[in-house]
mmCIF file of C-alpha atoms in Angstrom:
data_model
loop_
_atom_site.group_PDB
_atom_site.id
_atom_site.type_symbol
_atom_site.label_atom_id
_atom_site.label_comp_id
_atom_site.label_asym_id
_atom_site.label_seq_id
_atom_site.Cartn_x
_atom_site.Cartn_y
_atom_site.Cartn_z
ATOM 1 C CA MET I 118 76.582 131.492 110.079
ATOM 2 C CA GLN I 119 79.740 133.444 109.223
ATOM 3 C CA LEU I 120 83.297 132.290 108.579
ATOM 4 C CA ARG I 121 86.253 134.485 109.473
ATOM 5 C CA LYS I 122 89.509 133.631 107.710
ATOM 6 C CA VAL I 123 92.485 133.440 110.083
ATOM 7 C CA GLU I 124 96.192 132.841 109.532
ATOM 8 C CA VAL I 125 97.431 129.741 111.342
ATOM 9 C CA THR I 126 100.986 128.392 111.156
ATOM 10 C CA HIS I 127 100.800 125.702 113.865
ATOM 11 C CA GLU I 128 98.332 122.806 113.739
ATOM 12 C CA ILE I 129 98.087 120.089 116.387
ATOM 13 C CA GLN I 130 96.549 116.775 115.334
ATOM 14 C CA ARG I 131 95.547 114.368 118.063
ATOM 15 C CA GLY I 132 95.932 110.610 117.686
ATOM 16 C CA GLN I 133 97.580 107.423 118.916
ATOM 17 C CA GLY I 134 101.241 106.406 118.853
ATOM 18 C CA ALA I 135 104.656 107.966 119.299
ATOM 19 C CA GLY I 136 103.912 110.894 116.988
ATOM 20 C CA GLY I 137 106.089 113.647 115.693
ATOM 21 C CA LEU I 138 106.513 116.995 113.973
ATOM 22 C CA PHE I 139 106.367 118.133 110.366
ATOM 23 C CA TYR I 140 107.690 121.437 109.026
ATOM 24 C CA ARG I 141 106.875 122.882 105.635
ATOM 25 C CA GLU I 142 110.191 124.676 105.386
ATOM 26 C CA ASP I 143 113.452 124.729 103.459
ATOM 27 C CA VAL I 144 116.041 122.456 105.042
ATOM 28 C CA ARG I 145 118.598 125.276 105.146
ATOM 29 C CA THR I 146 116.521 127.361 107.554
ATOM 30 C CA LEU I 147 114.989 124.418 109.417
ATOM 31 C CA LEU I 148 118.159 122.609 110.489
ATOM 32 C CA PRO I 149 119.793 125.462 112.433
ATOM 33 C CA ARG I 150 116.652 125.770 114.571
ATOM 34 C CA LEU I 151 116.355 122.042 115.142
ATOM 35 C CA LEU I 152 119.965 121.901 116.299
ATOM 36 C CA LYS I 153 119.129 124.085 119.287
ATOM 37 C CA GLU I 154 116.758 121.427 120.629
ATOM 38 C CA TYR I 155 117.897 118.115 119.173
ATOM 39 C CA ALA I 156 121.715 118.232 118.962
ATOM 40 C CA GLY I 157 123.062 114.817 119.959
ATOM 41 C CA LYS I 158 119.559 113.318 120.393
ATOM 42 C CA VAL I 159 118.686 111.771 117.020
ATOM 43 C CA GLN I 160 119.100 108.035 116.411
ATOM 44 C CA LEU I 161 118.427 107.870 112.673
ATOM 45 C CA ILE I 162 118.450 110.343 109.798
ATOM 46 C CA TYR I 163 117.262 109.345 106.340
ATOM 47 C CA LEU I 164 117.837 111.781 103.494
ATOM 48 C CA ASP I 165 116.407 111.444 99.996
ATOM 49 C CA PRO I 166 117.453 114.802 98.509
ATOM 50 C CA PRO I 167 117.016 115.918 94.887
ATOM 51 C CA PHE I 168 119.227 113.893 92.547
ATOM 52 C CA GLN I 169 120.403 116.784 90.322
ATOM 53 C CA THR I 170 118.261 115.621 87.415
ATOM 54 C CA GLY I 171 117.505 119.116 86.134
ATOM 55 C CA HIS I 172 113.795 118.222 85.988
ATOM 56 C CA THR I 173 110.650 119.554 87.601
ATOM 57 C CA PHE I 174 108.696 116.759 89.273
ATOM 58 C CA SER I 175 104.948 116.659 89.569
ATOM 59 C CA MET I 176 102.081 115.593 91.789
ATOM 60 C CA ARG I 177 99.198 113.873 90.028
ATOM 61 C CA VAL I 178 96.107 115.091 91.852
ATOM 62 C CA ARG I 179 92.753 113.361 91.668
ATOM 63 C CA VAL I 180 89.745 115.639 91.801
ATOM 64 C CA GLY I 181 86.356 114.811 93.269
ATOM 65 C CA GLU I 182 84.716 111.450 93.902
ATOM 66 C CA LYS I 183 84.485 110.359 90.261
ATOM 67 C CA GLU I 184 88.157 110.803 89.455
ATOM 68 C CA TRP I 185 89.271 109.106 92.662
ATOM 69 C CA LYS I 186 87.196 106.086 91.683
ATOM 70 C CA SER I 187 88.552 105.983 88.133
ATOM 71 C CA GLY I 188 92.149 106.119 89.389
ATOM 72 C CA ASN I 189 93.165 108.769 86.866
ATOM 73 C CA GLY I 190 95.084 111.772 88.133
ATOM 74 C CA THR I 191 93.757 114.654 86.108
ATOM 75 C CA LEU I 192 95.640 117.624 87.572
ATOM 76 C CA ASN I 193 99.392 117.618 87.095
ATOM 77 C CA GLN I 194 100.825 120.032 89.647
ATOM 78 C CA SER I 195 104.445 120.978 90.211
ATOM 79 C CA ALA I 196 105.710 119.217 93.343
ATOM 80 C CA TYR I 197 109.385 120.263 93.412
ATOM 81 C CA ASP I 198 112.100 121.677 91.199
ATOM 82 C CA ASP I 199 115.349 119.727 90.869
ATOM 83 C CA SER I 200 117.274 122.274 88.807
ATOM 84 C CA MET I 201 119.643 123.768 91.387
ATOM 85 C CA SER I 202 123.112 124.305 89.924
ATOM 86 C CA GLY I 203 125.786 121.779 90.831
ATOM 87 C CA GLU I 204 127.842 124.224 92.892
ATOM 88 C CA LYS I 205 124.847 125.447 94.905
ATOM 89 C CA TYR I 206 123.595 121.895 95.343
ATOM 90 C CA LEU I 207 126.880 120.696 96.814
ATOM 91 C CA GLU I 208 127.055 123.754 99.041
ATOM 92 C CA MET I 209 123.563 122.965 100.343
ATOM 93 C CA MET I 210 124.391 119.297 100.917
ATOM 94 C CA ARG I 211 127.586 120.153 102.790
ATOM 95 C CA GLN I 212 125.591 122.415 105.106
ATOM 96 C CA VAL I 213 122.917 119.754 105.591
ATOM 97 C CA LEU I 214 125.296 116.855 106.226
ATOM 98 C CA THR I 215 127.468 118.859 108.619
ATOM 99 C CA GLN I 216 124.445 119.748 110.723
ATOM 100 C CA CYS I 217 123.076 116.207 110.529
ATOM 101 C CA LYS I 218 126.253 114.928 112.162
ATOM 102 C CA LYS I 219 125.679 117.321 115.060
ATOM 103 C CA LEU I 220 122.106 116.085 115.425
ATOM 104 C CA LEU I 221 123.056 112.416 115.706
ATOM 105 C CA SER I 222 123.575 110.752 119.063
ATOM 106 C CA GLU I 223 126.635 108.586 119.768
ATOM 107 C CA THR I 224 124.617 105.538 118.689
ATOM 108 C CA GLY I 225 123.100 107.340 115.702
ATOM 109 C CA VAL I 226 123.364 106.552 111.996
ATOM 110 C CA ILE I 227 122.535 108.292 108.727
ATOM 111 C CA TYR I 228 121.322 106.941 105.366
ATOM 112 C CA LEU I 229 121.811 109.124 102.277
ATOM 113 C CA HIS I 230 119.732 107.994 99.278
ATOM 114 C CA ILE I 231 121.155 109.136 95.905
ATOM 115 C CA ASP I 232 121.844 107.878 92.382
ATOM 116 C CA TYR I 233 124.724 107.907 89.902
ATOM 117 C CA ARG I 234 124.613 111.672 89.309
ATOM 118 C CA MET I 235 125.894 112.840 92.702
ATOM 119 C CA HIS I 236 127.179 109.559 94.122
ATOM 120 C CA ALA I 237 130.896 110.274 93.673
ATOM 121 C CA HIS I 238 130.653 113.839 95.004
ATOM 122 C CA LEU I 239 128.566 112.942 98.049
ATOM 123 C CA ARG I 240 130.518 109.802 98.913
ATOM 124 C CA LEU I 241 133.679 111.890 99.220
ATOM 125 C CA MET I 242 131.802 114.581 101.139
ATOM 126 C CA MET I 243 130.412 112.003 103.583
ATOM 127 C CA ASP I 244 133.904 110.545 104.075
ATOM 128 C CA GLU I 245 135.162 114.029 104.891
ATOM 129 C CA ILE I 246 132.355 114.954 107.299
ATOM 130 C CA PHE I 247 131.708 111.614 109.030
ATOM 131 C CA GLY I 248 135.091 109.976 108.519
ATOM 132 C CA GLU I 249 135.932 107.310 105.965
ATOM 133 C CA SER I 250 136.154 104.672 108.695
ATOM 134 C CA ASN I 251 132.528 105.346 109.631
ATOM 135 C CA LEU I 252 131.145 104.142 106.301
ATOM 136 C CA LEU I 253 129.174 100.980 107.080
ATOM 137 C CA ASN I 254 127.651 100.146 103.698
ATOM 138 C CA GLU I 255 127.190 101.359 100.194
ATOM 139 C CA ILE I 256 123.778 99.764 99.675
ATOM 140 C CA ILE I 257 122.607 99.073 96.139
ATOM 141 C CA TRP I 258 118.830 99.142 95.725
ATOM 142 C CA THR I 259 118.160 97.543 92.364
ATOM 143 C CA TYR I 260 114.811 97.355 90.572
ATOM 144 C CA GLN I 261 113.370 96.420 87.188
ATOM 145 C CA THR I 262 110.781 99.118 86.578
ATOM 146 C CA GLY I 263 111.145 101.968 84.091
ATOM 147 C CA GLY I 264 112.104 102.071 80.434
ATOM 148 C CA ARG I 265 114.924 100.335 78.601
ATOM 149 C CA ALA I 266 117.903 102.270 77.255
ATOM 150 C CA ARG I 267 119.300 101.644 73.770
ATOM 151 C CA ARG I 268 122.439 103.792 73.841
ATOM 152 C CA TYR I 269 123.764 102.494 77.186
ATOM 153 C CA PHE I 270 122.951 99.843 79.799
ATOM 154 C CA SER I 271 119.678 100.648 81.554
ATOM 155 C CA ARG I 272 120.123 102.428 84.879
ATOM 156 C CA LYS I 273 118.263 100.276 87.349
ATOM 157 C CA HIS I 274 119.597 101.068 90.801
ATOM 158 C CA ASP I 275 119.975 103.726 93.484
ATOM 159 C CA ILE I 276 122.762 104.011 96.052
ATOM 160 C CA ILE I 277 122.149 104.413 99.785
ATOM 161 C CA LEU I 278 125.226 105.507 101.761
ATOM 162 C CA PHE I 279 125.066 104.199 105.332
ATOM 163 C CA TYR I 280 127.338 105.910 107.912
ATOM 164 C CA ARG I 281 127.612 105.776 111.683
ATOM 165 C CA ARG I 282 128.213 108.697 114.020
ATOM 166 C CA SER I 283 130.649 106.715 116.185
ATOM 167 C CA PRO I 284 131.770 103.123 116.864
ATOM 168 C CA ARG I 285 129.006 102.908 119.484
ATOM 169 C CA TYR I 286 126.289 102.915 116.798
ATOM 170 C CA TYR I 287 123.137 100.805 117.085
ATOM 171 C CA PHE I 288 122.275 98.219 114.432
ATOM 172 C CA ASN I 289 120.091 95.100 114.632
ATOM 173 C CA ILE I 290 120.070 92.912 111.513
ATOM 174 C CA GLU I 291 117.734 90.430 113.221
ATOM 175 C CA ALA I 292 114.959 93.036 113.110
ATOM 176 C CA VAL I 293 114.751 92.753 109.297
ATOM 177 C CA PRO I 294 114.646 89.066 108.343
ATOM 178 C CA ILE I 295 113.761 88.036 104.818
ATOM 179 C CA ASN I 296 112.333 84.781 103.528
ATOM 180 C CA ARG I 297 115.185 82.401 102.775
ATOM 181 C CA VAL I 298 113.204 81.040 99.824
ATOM 182 C CA GLU I 299 113.636 84.454 98.158
ATOM 183 C CA THR I 300 117.429 84.327 98.386
ATOM 184 C CA ARG I 301 119.707 82.874 95.711
ATOM 185 C CA ARG I 302 120.453 79.150 96.048
ATOM 186 C CA ASN I 303 124.048 79.256 94.771
ATOM 187 C CA HIS I 304 123.713 75.703 93.422
ATOM 188 C CA MET I 305 122.882 74.289 96.840
ATOM 189 C CA LYS I 306 121.522 70.759 97.047
ATOM 190 C CA LYS I 307 117.977 70.341 98.265
ATOM 191 C CA HIS I 308 117.211 67.847 101.062
ATOM 192 C CA VAL I 309 114.365 66.884 103.376
ATOM 193 C CA ASP I 310 115.166 65.899 106.966
ATOM 194 C CA PRO I 311 113.322 63.156 108.933
ATOM 195 C CA ASP I 312 110.841 65.735 110.242
ATOM 196 C CA GLY I 313 109.892 66.814 106.721
ATOM 197 C CA ARG I 314 111.740 70.152 106.862
ATOM 198 C CA VAL I 315 113.317 71.300 103.614
ATOM 199 C CA TYR I 316 116.932 72.435 103.749
ATOM 200 C CA ARG I 317 119.825 73.227 101.395
ATOM 201 C CA SER I 318 123.456 72.291 101.758
ATOM 202 C CA ILE I 319 126.732 73.298 100.165
ATOM 203 C CA ARG I 320 130.334 72.194 100.721
ATOM 204 C CA SER I 321 132.956 74.924 101.018
ATOM 205 C CA GLY I 322 136.486 74.776 102.401
ATOM 206 C CA GLY I 323 136.040 71.183 103.494
ATOM 207 C CA LYS I 324 132.914 72.015 105.536
ATOM 208 C CA ILE I 325 129.232 71.427 104.839
ATOM 209 C CA TYR I 326 126.910 74.386 105.421
ATOM 210 C CA THR I 327 123.200 73.719 105.945
ATOM 211 C CA TYR I 328 120.322 76.223 105.615
ATOM 212 C CA TYR I 329 116.695 75.405 106.362
ATOM 213 C CA ASP I 330 114.065 76.987 104.114
ATOM 214 C CA ASP I 331 111.872 77.914 107.092
ATOM 215 C CA GLU I 332 114.655 79.785 108.891
ATOM 216 C CA PRO I 333 115.061 83.521 108.241
ATOM 217 C CA ALA I 334 117.832 84.985 106.162
ATOM 218 C CA TYR I 335 119.056 88.567 106.316
ATOM 219 C CA PRO I 336 119.679 91.136 103.581
ATOM 220 C CA GLY I 337 123.146 91.985 102.345
ATOM 221 C CA ASP I 338 124.160 95.265 100.733
ATOM 222 C CA VAL I 339 122.382 94.557 97.446
ATOM 223 C CA TRP I 340 118.623 94.941 97.916
ATOM 224 C CA ASP I 341 116.898 93.279 94.984
ATOM 225 C CA ASP I 342 113.901 92.032 96.965
ATOM 226 C CA VAL I 343 112.229 95.448 97.344
ATOM 227 C CA SER I 344 110.460 96.393 94.144
ATOM 228 C CA HIS I 345 109.979 99.922 92.850
ATOM 229 C CA LEU I 346 106.368 101.117 93.006
ATOM 230 C CA GLN I 347 104.370 100.127 89.934
ATOM 231 C CA GLN I 348 101.975 102.622 88.351
ATOM 232 C CA LYS I 349 98.910 100.997 89.934
ATOM 233 C CA ASP I 350 100.495 100.048 93.249
ATOM 234 C CA PRO I 351 98.056 100.670 96.151
ATOM 235 C CA GLN I 352 100.792 102.663 97.923
ATOM 236 C CA ARG I 353 100.892 105.258 95.140
ATOM 237 C CA THR I 354 100.133 108.788 96.338
ATOM 238 C CA GLY I 355 100.645 110.529 92.989
ATOM 239 C CA TYR I 356 103.886 112.119 94.251
ATOM 240 C CA ASP I 357 106.829 111.652 91.863
ATOM 241 C CA THR I 358 109.898 109.738 93.120
ATOM 242 C CA GLN I 359 107.910 108.091 95.949
ATOM 243 C CA LYS I 360 109.830 105.287 97.654
ATOM 244 C CA PRO I 361 108.216 101.990 98.748
ATOM 245 C CA LEU I 362 107.262 101.564 102.389
ATOM 246 C CA LYS I 363 109.170 98.266 102.646
ATOM 247 C CA LEU I 364 112.442 100.049 101.828
ATOM 248 C CA LEU I 365 112.064 102.560 104.669
ATOM 249 C CA GLU I 366 110.794 99.951 107.104
ATOM 250 C CA ARG I 367 114.010 97.965 106.600
ATOM 251 C CA ILE I 368 116.122 101.027 107.299
ATOM 252 C CA ILE I 369 114.158 102.154 110.346
ATOM 253 C CA LEU I 370 113.673 98.735 111.953
ATOM 254 C CA SER I 371 117.349 97.786 111.628
ATOM 255 C CA SER I 372 118.811 101.074 112.834
ATOM 256 C CA SER I 373 116.500 102.322 115.586
ATOM 257 C CA ARG I 374 114.447 101.089 118.513
ATOM 258 C CA PRO I 375 110.825 101.825 119.451
ATOM 259 C CA GLY I 376 110.633 105.339 120.873
ATOM 260 C CA ASP I 377 113.838 106.481 119.122
ATOM 261 C CA LEU I 378 113.854 109.707 117.127
ATOM 262 C CA VAL I 379 113.937 109.523 113.310
ATOM 263 C CA MET I 380 114.400 112.566 111.056
ATOM 264 C CA ASP I 381 113.931 113.229 107.345
ATOM 265 C CA PHE I 382 114.332 116.746 105.933
ATOM 266 C CA PHE I 383 113.405 115.887 102.318
ATOM 267 C CA SER I 384 110.213 114.068 103.255
ATOM 268 C CA GLY I 385 108.540 114.239 99.830
ATOM 269 C CA SER I 386 105.645 111.792 99.860
ATOM 270 C CA GLY I 387 106.202 110.999 103.547
ATOM 271 C CA THR I 388 107.187 107.317 103.268
ATOM 272 C CA SER I 389 109.833 107.575 105.997
ATOM 273 C CA LEU I 390 107.381 109.251 108.362
ATOM 274 C CA GLU I 391 104.722 106.603 107.811
ATOM 275 C CA ALA I 392 107.321 103.868 108.367
ATOM 276 C CA ALA I 393 108.375 105.552 111.612
ATOM 277 C CA MET I 394 104.746 105.879 112.723
ATOM 278 C CA LEU I 395 103.977 102.217 112.005
ATOM 279 C CA SER I 396 107.065 101.030 113.884
ATOM 280 C CA GLY I 397 106.527 103.169 116.987
ATOM 281 C CA ARG I 398 109.376 105.641 116.406
ATOM 282 C CA ARG I 399 109.112 109.382 117.019
ATOM 283 C CA PHE I 400 109.798 111.493 113.956
ATOM 284 C CA VAL I 401 110.587 114.959 112.680
ATOM 285 C CA GLY I 402 109.976 115.579 108.998
ATOM 286 C CA GLY I 403 110.346 118.535 106.736
ATOM 287 C CA ASP I 404 109.870 119.538 103.127
ATOM 288 C CA VAL I 405 109.427 122.836 101.328
ATOM 289 C CA GLY I 406 106.615 121.590 99.075
ATOM 290 C CA ALA I 407 102.916 122.198 99.638
ATOM 291 C CA PHE I 408 102.001 118.841 98.120
ATOM 292 C CA SER I 409 104.456 117.117 100.429
ATOM 293 C CA LEU I 410 102.521 118.542 103.371
ATOM 294 C CA GLN I 411 99.218 117.494 101.806
ATOM 295 C CA THR I 412 100.446 113.948 101.147
ATOM 296 C CA VAL I 413 101.915 113.621 104.629
ATOM 297 C CA ARG I 414 98.598 114.684 106.160
ATOM 298 C CA ARG I 415 96.853 111.859 104.322
ATOM 299 C CA ARG I 416 99.423 109.232 105.340
ATOM 300 C CA LEU I 417 99.582 110.234 109.012
ATOM 301 C CA VAL I 418 95.861 110.283 109.739
ATOM 302 C CA GLY I 419 95.282 109.008 113.285
ATOM 303 C CA CYS I 420 98.822 109.814 114.446
ATOM 304 C CA PRO I 421 99.620 112.663 116.859
ATOM 305 C CA VAL I 422 101.441 115.221 114.724
ATOM 306 C CA GLU I 423 102.223 118.908 115.011
ATOM 307 C CA TYR I 424 102.354 120.698 111.670
ATOM 308 C CA PHE I 425 104.263 123.947 111.200
ATOM 309 C CA ALA I 426 103.483 125.585 107.870
ATOM 310 C CA PRO I 427 103.262 129.138 106.496
ATOM 311 C CA ALA I 428 99.861 130.584 105.670
ATOM 312 C CA CYS I 429 98.707 130.296 102.051
ATOM 313 C CA ALA I 430 97.684 133.223 99.886
ATOM 314 C CA GLY I 431 94.235 133.113 98.330
ATOM 315 C CA GLN I 432 90.591 134.022 98.856
ATOM 316 C CA PRO I 433 88.339 131.087 97.991
ATOM 317 C CA THR I 434 84.647 131.286 98.851
ATOM 318 C CA VAL I 435 83.890 128.831 101.641
ATOM 319 C CA SER I 436 80.571 128.074 103.292
ATOM 320 C CA ALA I 437 79.863 125.949 106.357
ATOM 321 C CA GLU I 438 77.178 125.367 108.968
ATOM 322 C CA MET I 439 77.408 124.375 112.620
ATOM 323 C CA TYR I 440 74.749 122.788 114.824
ATOM 324 C CA SER I 441 74.843 122.255 118.576
ATOM 325 C CA GLY I 442 74.140 118.865 120.092
ATOM 326 C CA ILE I 443 74.520 117.484 123.583
ATOM 327 C CA ALA I 444 78.214 118.113 124.387
ATOM 328 C CA TYR I 445 79.198 118.245 120.703
ATOM 329 C CA TYR I 446 79.085 120.397 117.587
ATOM 330 C CA GLU I 447 78.222 119.063 114.135
ATOM 331 C CA ILE I 448 79.955 121.030 111.399
ATOM 332 C CA SER I 449 79.003 120.752 107.735
ATOM 333 C CA LEU I 450 81.204 121.993 104.892
ATOM 334 C CA THR I 451 78.660 123.056 102.293
ATOM 335 C CA GLY I 452 80.635 124.816 99.568
ATOM 336 C CA TYR I 453 84.089 125.675 98.248
ATOM 337 C CA VAL I 454 84.659 127.854 95.187
ATOM 338 C CA MET I 455 88.138 128.788 94.031
ATOM 339 C CA GLU I 456 88.805 132.349 93.029
ATOM 340 C CA GLY I 457 89.135 132.975 89.298
ATOM 341 C CA GLY I 458 92.443 132.327 87.578
ATOM 342 C CA VAL I 459 93.832 129.911 90.178
ATOM 343 C CA CYS I 460 93.135 126.804 88.110
ATOM 344 C CA ALA I 461 92.237 126.209 84.479
ATOM 345 C CA ARG I 462 89.473 123.822 85.499
ATOM 346 C CA ASN I 463 86.102 124.622 87.032
ATOM 347 C CA PHE I 464 84.783 122.603 89.955
ATOM 348 C CA SER I 465 81.349 122.008 91.421
ATOM 349 C CA GLY I 466 80.300 121.339 95.004
ATOM 350 C CA LEU I 467 83.230 120.118 97.064
ATOM 351 C CA ASP I 468 85.207 118.658 94.133
ATOM 352 C CA ALA I 469 88.017 121.170 94.656
ATOM 353 C CA VAL I 470 88.420 120.060 98.295
ATOM 354 C CA ASP I 471 91.038 117.384 98.971
ATOM 355 C CA GLY I 472 90.354 117.211 102.701
ATOM 356 C CA TRP I 473 89.295 119.216 105.723
ATOM 357 C CA SER I 474 89.518 119.211 109.489
ATOM 358 C CA ALA I 475 87.484 120.603 112.382
ATOM 359 C CA GLY I 476 88.602 121.653 115.834
ATOM 360 C CA TYR I 477 89.381 124.769 117.829
ATOM 361 C CA LEU I 478 91.530 127.845 117.489
ATOM 362 C CA ARG I 479 93.450 128.429 120.706
ATOM 363 C CA GLY I 480 95.933 131.258 120.985
ATOM 364 C CA GLY I 481 96.784 131.157 117.284
ATOM 365 C CA GLU I 482 97.116 127.342 117.206
ATOM 366 C CA PHE I 483 94.614 125.038 115.519
ATOM 367 C CA LEU I 484 93.709 121.920 117.500
ATOM 368 C CA SER I 485 92.468 119.337 114.979
ATOM 369 C CA LEU I 486 89.967 116.907 116.488
ATOM 370 C CA ALA I 487 88.199 115.449 113.453
ATOM 371 C CA HIS I 488 89.200 115.179 109.814
ATOM 372 C CA GLU I 489 88.073 113.863 106.464
ATOM 373 C CA MET I 490 90.266 113.297 103.404
ATOM 374 C CA ARG I 491 89.571 111.660 100.094
ATOM 375 C CA SER I 492 91.186 108.259 99.605
ATOM 376 C CA LYS I 493 90.856 105.249 97.335
ATOM 377 C CA GLN I 494 88.771 103.578 100.018
ATOM 378 C CA ALA I 495 86.601 106.673 100.654
ATOM 379 C CA PRO I 496 86.657 108.876 97.533
ATOM 380 C CA ALA I 497 83.561 110.886 98.491
ATOM 381 C CA LEU I 498 83.561 113.613 101.107
ATOM 382 C CA LYS I 499 80.535 113.491 103.388
ATOM 383 C CA GLY I 500 81.180 117.086 104.399
ATOM 384 C CA ARG I 501 80.146 116.510 108.036
ATOM 385 C CA LEU I 502 82.334 116.295 111.145
ATOM 386 C CA GLU I 503 81.608 116.223 114.866
ATOM 387 C CA ILE I 504 83.777 117.736 117.591
ATOM 388 C CA PRO I 505 83.229 117.779 121.372
ATOM 389 C CA VAL I 506 82.365 121.051 123.055
ATOM 390 C CA LEU I 507 85.649 122.394 124.422
ATOM 391 C CA SER I 508 87.213 125.748 125.112
ATOM 392 C CA GLY I 509 88.353 127.843 122.167
ATOM 393 C CA GLU I 510 86.768 129.096 118.954
ATOM 394 C CA PRO I 511 85.323 126.425 116.619
ATOM 395 C CA CYS I 512 87.514 126.400 113.535
ATOM 396 C CA ILE I 513 88.002 124.446 110.306
ATOM 397 C CA ARG I 514 90.911 123.903 107.928
ATOM 398 C CA VAL I 515 90.124 123.283 104.263
ATOM 399 C CA SER I 516 92.804 121.890 101.904
ATOM 400 C CA ASP I 517 92.207 122.092 98.160
ATOM 401 C CA VAL I 518 93.501 120.284 95.071
ATOM 402 C CA MET I 519 95.986 123.091 94.384
ATOM 403 C CA GLY I 520 97.932 122.220 97.540
ATOM 404 C CA ARG I 521 96.570 125.218 99.447
ATOM 405 C CA TYR I 522 95.077 125.217 102.945
ATOM 406 C CA PHE I 523 92.982 127.838 104.700
ATOM 407 C CA TYR I 524 91.647 128.219 108.256
ATOM 408 C CA TYR I 525 88.277 129.697 109.214
ATOM 409 C CA VAL I 526 86.769 130.478 112.588
ATOM 410 C CA ILE I 527 83.025 129.753 112.723
ATOM 411 C CA GLU I 528 81.143 132.672 114.219
#
């Protein structure tokens, strides 16, 4: 059995749901191409760009079955660099925001997630591009995680600028109810009605206002009910600056309808794309980072997605076997050895493999029909996949713990 390495830049993953596209590409080259197809067709854009911290952020990668079980990330890999100069950063954001406006439909909206560093600059830029009258909210997302400052008040919030494309924008607050018990009581009096239902009342302006505890409330522009991800939160992917799923679900559910198109060009850990998938929205995501692509693959398992990504450089030693059954092939991944100098650590067996997929190469495109990725629930790779007998050349993709991915035709 021989493997022939091939360069593939387009992968098609089959699955259920609305589905979408993901591009491993810089936003500055991606947006002009997307405009040709999607101008005026996008309902919701969420942007979580770099915050101008000057730091390099990392991806904590677990290696092999043992380290997945222990929960300790033992490889610290560079995920993205947030050290672009202020002038270049603002130039990039002006280009991005200008093109985002062209992408939005008449009912479309945009959420820009930032913090104190660039808030003033980008608020003025958004007013200029979208129009000051089209600002809907300056949402404050406040949280309690992180350290405590001693030389100033601790910085415990992000800002999300919420703008509409036009007065015809779509928004449905009733799609994102919250438990009224979680809201502040404002010194309301507690009562119980004849049916045993608990309610609160308050007198204001000569009127009495009544609120039942079992009726939904709705969020305002200060979101203190969505916690930041704790270190051991089950949602954690290991990707720095990951946002909680609940935060993106609130944005997507309130500002789009099932089947609408959602876009995010700084996808990072892929939270917005998973939220779109779970809520039945179509999506287009993009990010320049290899570990963003790897994390997105893990989160979108079972969803129909087309991945567009450049080929990776490298020559690992890969071994696999294929057996024919009745109308199917069984493919076994039997070995993966990284070339010398790529990583300071040595690996045995399939420990260096983060995940792999089997399918067919068709005209330069890889059709992914079966996949296996390590997860907290399934930390061990079985190394065996089955695919139906179809037209095309049997092919596998192997993704390793360095964020690389390689395609091999089985001959």
